[in-house]
Amino acid sequence: MTTAEAARRQALRITTDAGVLLRRPCEADAPGVFAVHGDPSVYRFDPQETHADVEHSARFLVPILDHWAEHGFGYWTVLLPAADWPEGVPGADVADGARVFAGLGGIRHHTLDGRPVLNVYYRFAPAAQGRGLARTVVEQALALAPLLAPGTDVVVRTRPANVVARHVAERAGFVDEGLEPGTTDMQLLRRRF
């Protein structure tokens, strides 16, 4: 088994010491995705991106699932122990145990200024924020990135006003490069490998 194959196998399901689960998403996650992405407060900096209904969330999942099918890694479904958030939407997979859907996060291929990069993404329900989930996603993504795509830079793209997302990235060693080339409203942070 190659290093990349081992990393893809590891990426399928990661459980932290705190019981947080990062796993490959599935179509049945659409209600959980909608519970998070349908909340306008989650898209404070991108209100036009708020999901209108569960069907919108199901369509949103399609390229995420496709990336997993093609590359063997991608954005994870992120689940918290239900005891940490009893009101959350229960995980869709029987192997999720007593966990609830907190949001999505992970890495996937992206092209930036004509060059391949790995884009880190993290978005969580307000009730799940402040628990270190973004940090967990970024740490796991950075551990896997050099194994999955050696020599490929990892980036975080966010709105300039999203101070929290930028802070998470900077604490993980990403360097703020200013506005993404060709945009007027997307901040680019990069971690070179």
mmCIF file with all atom_site columns, C-alpha atoms in Angstrom, residues 115-118 144-154 190-193:
data_model
loop_
_atom_site.group_PDB
_atom_site.id
_atom_site.type_symbol
_atom_site.label_atom_id
_atom_site.label_alt_id
_atom_site.label_comp_id
_atom_site.label_asym_id
_atom_site.label_entity_id
_atom_site.label_seq_id
_atom_site.pdbx_PDB_ins_code
_atom_site.Cartn_x
_atom_site.Cartn_y
_atom_site.Cartn_z
_atom_site.occupancy
_atom_site.B_iso_or_equiv
_atom_site.pdbx_formal_charge
_atom_site.auth_seq_id
_atom_site.auth_comp_id
_atom_site.auth_asym_id
_atom_site.auth_atom_id
_atom_site.pdbx_PDB_model_num
ATOM 1  C CA . ARG A 1 115 ? -2.148 26.209 -10.291 1.00 0.00 ? 115 ARG A CA 1
ATOM 2  C CA . PRO A 1 116 ? -3.362 23.225 -8.253  1.00 0.00 ? 116 PRO A CA 1
ATOM 3  C CA . VAL A 1 117 ? -3.843 23.736 -4.518  1.00 0.00 ? 117 VAL A CA 1
ATOM 4  C CA . LEU A 1 118 ? -5.746 22.001 -1.759  1.00 0.00 ? 118 LEU A CA 1
ATOM 5  C CA . LEU A 1 144 ? -2.969 14.429 5.393   1.00 0.00 ? 144 LEU A CA 1
ATOM 6  C CA . ALA A 1 145 ? -2.226 17.024 2.681   1.00 0.00 ? 145 ALA A CA 1
ATOM 7  C CA . PRO A 1 146 ? 1.466  16.212 2.101   1.00 0.00 ? 146 PRO A CA 1
ATOM 8  C CA . LEU A 1 147 ? 0.606  12.507 1.892   1.00 0.00 ? 147 LEU A CA 1
ATOM 9  C CA . LEU A 1 148 ? -2.332 12.973 -0.488  1.00 0.00 ? 148 LEU A CA 1
ATOM 10 C CA . ALA A 1 149 ? -0.808 15.617 -2.762  1.00 0.00 ? 149 ALA A CA 1
ATOM 11 C CA . PRO A 1 150 ? 2.924  16.030 -2.056  1.00 0.00 ? 150 PRO A CA 1
ATOM 12 C CA . GLY A 1 151 ? 4.282  19.489 -2.783  1.00 0.00 ? 151 GLY A CA 1
ATOM 13 C CA . THR A 1 152 ? 0.828  21.031 -3.188  1.00 0.00 ? 152 THR A CA 1
ATOM 14 C CA . ASP A 1 153 ? 0.129  24.217 -1.249  1.00 0.00 ? 153 ASP A CA 1
ATOM 15 C CA . VAL A 1 154 ? -2.869 24.324 1.062   1.00 0.00 ? 154 VAL A CA 1
ATOM 16 C CA . ARG A 1 190 ? -1.599 29.894 2.179   1.00 0.00 ? 190 ARG A CA 1
ATOM 17 C CA . ARG A 1 191 ? 0.490  27.192 3.773   1.00 0.00 ? 191 ARG A CA 1
ATOM 18 C CA . ARG A 1 192 ? 3.331  26.158 1.473   1.00 0.00 ? 192 ARG A CA 1
ATOM 19 C CA . PHE A 1 193 ? 4.525  22.564 1.275   1.00 0.00 ? 193 PHE A CA 1
#
